[in-house]
Amino acid sequence: MIVVTGAAGFIGSCLVSKLNSEGFNHIIVVDKFDNEEKNKNLEGKRILESIDRDDFFTWLDTVGEKVEFIFHLGARTDTAEFDKDLLSKMNTEYTKQIWEKCIQYQIPLVYASSAATYGLGEYGYDDNQENIPNLIPLNPYGESKNDFDKWAISQEEQPFFWAGLKFFNVYGPNEYHKGRMASVIMHAFNQIDKTGAMKLFRSHNPEFKDGEQMRDFVYVKDVVDVCYFLMHHRKNSAIYNLGSGKARTFLDLVKATFKAMDKKEEISFIDTPADIRDKYQYFTEANMAKLKSIGFTQEFTSLEEGVEDYVKNYLSSHSYY
């Protein structure tokens, strides 16, 4: 049995699909299952059992010895959530409980961290664990993720294999339910589809021209391939970056979206809202050397290829992966 928490969500449901495609059907999906739009992500997938996240630890205590692997992807992921107690409960404390159960039942663990832990990148985007205590996340969500990372690397007792994955800007199918937290590609597709044009945030940093703010965009299919690799690798426990390793501009992204939609480019700029301007990241890029050093050799999907696949095979037909 393989457990996937947050399984009805964006990355979780894509991972279930990947596991099914590799012949793994004894999958335990854990989530709240109270969002019908989100539950559509799991339709047609081969699942052994669905467990409410509040019942998960009780369930695990009855079958713990039979669980082969846990992917803990469930979290409160809203970067605009300012209830620190809620974020601590959902993201930090819940993950500590999973960690302790993985030790108790000898279960290997992969959990979701976030590039939000890097803040403005004062210490760069290098997954050197010595830097983790120094990082300054920009919001309570990033703090809750970094709090767990700090706790994990300080533990003397650990699961026999564990990996934390710092997801960068993940995009791809199965994010229809995410609303304003969906990827820029999905927002671009919807805006272009509705208006024939796209508005991007103007740059308020003299070092970057309008639209040339840069992010590390990583396709969700690559993300789940890394998860699958780690499920079989089961050594070199550590926290790893998970991005494409190549920063690209928002202009690149939007131009790729227009092209995939077979529409003429129509791009304009609006001011970045004043309330987020001082916390706006102008550049992120994952240093991927550490993951590659343990044997992950697969090439990451280019932004153009990823956007084309996402737009043509999913967004344009509202299809699921």
Short mmCIF file of C-alpha atoms in Angstrom, two decimals, residues 70-182:
data_model
loop_
_atom_site.label_atom_id
_atom_site.label_comp_id
_atom_site.label_asym_id
_atom_site.label_seq_id
_atom_site.Cartn_x
_atom_site.Cartn_y
_atom_site.Cartn_z
CA ILE A 70 4.02 7.68 2.35
CA PHE A 71 3.93 10.74 0.11
CA HIS A 72 2.81 13.60 2.33
CA LEU A 73 1.64 16.30 -0.09
CA GLY A 74 -1.34 17.56 1.93
CA ALA A 75 -1.00 21.07 3.35
CA ARG A 76 -2.67 24.42 3.69
CA THR A 77 -1.05 26.02 0.63
CA ASP A 78 -2.62 29.50 0.57
CA THR A 79 0.26 32.00 0.64
CA ALA A 80 -2.22 34.71 1.71
CA GLU A 81 -3.33 32.76 4.81
CA PHE A 82 -2.29 34.69 7.92
CA ASP A 83 -3.72 32.41 10.62
CA LYS A 84 -0.40 31.18 12.00
CA ASP A 85 -2.04 28.75 14.43
CA LEU A 86 -3.94 27.08 11.58
CA LEU A 87 -0.81 26.86 9.41
CA SER A 88 1.22 25.47 12.31
CA LYS A 89 -1.43 22.83 12.99
CA MET A 90 -1.99 21.83 9.34
CA ASN A 91 1.53 22.14 7.94
CA THR A 92 4.03 21.77 10.78
CA GLU A 93 2.45 19.70 13.54
CA TYR A 94 0.56 17.30 11.24
CA THR A 95 3.80 16.57 9.37
CA LYS A 96 5.62 15.92 12.66
CA GLN A 97 2.99 13.29 13.49
CA ILE A 98 3.50 11.63 10.10
CA TRP A 99 7.28 11.66 10.64
CA GLU A 100 6.89 9.96 14.01
CA LYS A 101 4.52 7.30 12.59
CA CYS A 102 7.04 6.62 9.78
CA ILE A 103 9.68 5.93 12.43
CA GLN A 104 7.29 3.73 14.43
CA TYR A 105 6.21 1.61 11.44
CA GLN A 106 9.46 1.80 9.41
CA ILE A 107 7.83 3.61 6.49
CA PRO A 108 9.90 5.71 4.04
CA LEU A 109 8.60 9.27 3.60
CA VAL A 110 8.62 11.99 0.95
CA TYR A 111 7.02 15.26 2.04
CA ALA A 112 6.30 18.59 0.38
CA SER A 113 8.34 21.57 1.44
CA SER A 114 8.32 24.75 -0.66
CA ALA A 115 10.53 27.30 -2.39
CA ALA A 116 8.49 29.84 -0.37
CA THR A 117 10.97 29.01 2.42
CA TYR A 118 13.66 30.96 0.51
CA GLY A 119 11.91 34.33 0.90
CA LEU A 120 13.60 36.98 -1.25
CA GLY A 121 16.54 34.65 -1.85
CA GLU A 122 18.95 36.48 0.45
CA TYR A 123 20.86 33.20 0.79
CA GLY A 124 20.31 32.12 -2.81
CA TYR A 125 18.27 29.09 -3.90
CA ASP A 126 20.72 26.38 -2.90
CA ASP A 127 19.31 23.39 -0.95
CA ASN A 128 22.29 23.32 1.39
CA GLN A 129 20.74 22.30 4.71
CA GLU A 130 23.16 24.47 6.70
CA ASN A 131 21.29 27.51 5.32
CA ILE A 132 17.83 26.39 6.41
CA PRO A 133 17.90 27.97 9.91
CA ASN A 134 18.89 31.32 8.33
CA LEU A 135 16.10 31.52 5.73
CA ILE A 136 13.55 34.36 5.98
CA PRO A 137 10.23 33.33 4.37
CA LEU A 138 7.97 36.18 3.24
CA ASN A 139 4.68 34.85 4.63
CA PRO A 140 3.28 32.57 7.35
CA TYR A 141 2.82 29.72 4.81
CA GLY A 142 6.56 29.77 4.01
CA GLU A 143 7.35 30.00 7.73
CA SER A 144 5.23 26.92 8.50
CA LYS A 145 7.09 24.92 5.84
CA ASN A 146 10.51 26.14 6.98
CA ASP A 147 9.62 25.41 10.61
CA PHE A 148 9.13 21.76 9.72
CA ASP A 149 12.32 21.61 7.63
CA LYS A 150 14.29 23.04 10.57
CA TRP A 151 12.70 20.53 12.92
CA ALA A 152 13.35 17.58 10.56
CA ILE A 153 17.07 18.22 10.10
CA SER A 154 17.50 18.61 13.88
CA GLN A 155 16.01 15.20 14.71
CA GLU A 156 18.29 12.45 15.94
CA GLU A 157 15.59 9.85 15.27
CA GLN A 158 14.49 9.78 11.63
CA PRO A 159 12.60 7.48 9.25
CA PHE A 160 15.06 5.10 7.57
CA PHE A 161 14.53 7.10 4.38
CA TRP A 162 13.01 10.55 4.04
CA ALA A 163 13.13 13.43 1.57
CA GLY A 164 11.68 16.92 1.73
CA LEU A 165 11.00 18.51 -1.67
CA LYS A 166 11.13 22.28 -2.08
CA PHE A 167 8.64 22.76 -4.90
CA PHE A 168 9.24 25.85 -7.04
CA ASN A 169 6.51 27.23 -9.38
CA VAL A 170 4.66 24.04 -10.28
CA TYR A 171 2.10 24.19 -13.11
CA GLY A 172 0.06 21.68 -15.04
CA PRO A 173 -3.20 19.72 -15.14
CA ASN A 174 -5.53 19.15 -12.16
CA GLU A 175 -5.34 22.68 -10.72
CA TYR A 176 -8.82 23.80 -11.84
CA HIS A 177 -10.00 23.99 -8.21
CA LYS A 178 -7.21 26.31 -7.03
CA GLY A 179 -8.81 29.65 -7.92
CA ARG A 180 -6.40 32.55 -7.50
CA MET A 181 -3.70 30.16 -6.20
CA ALA A 182 -3.54 28.41 -9.59
#
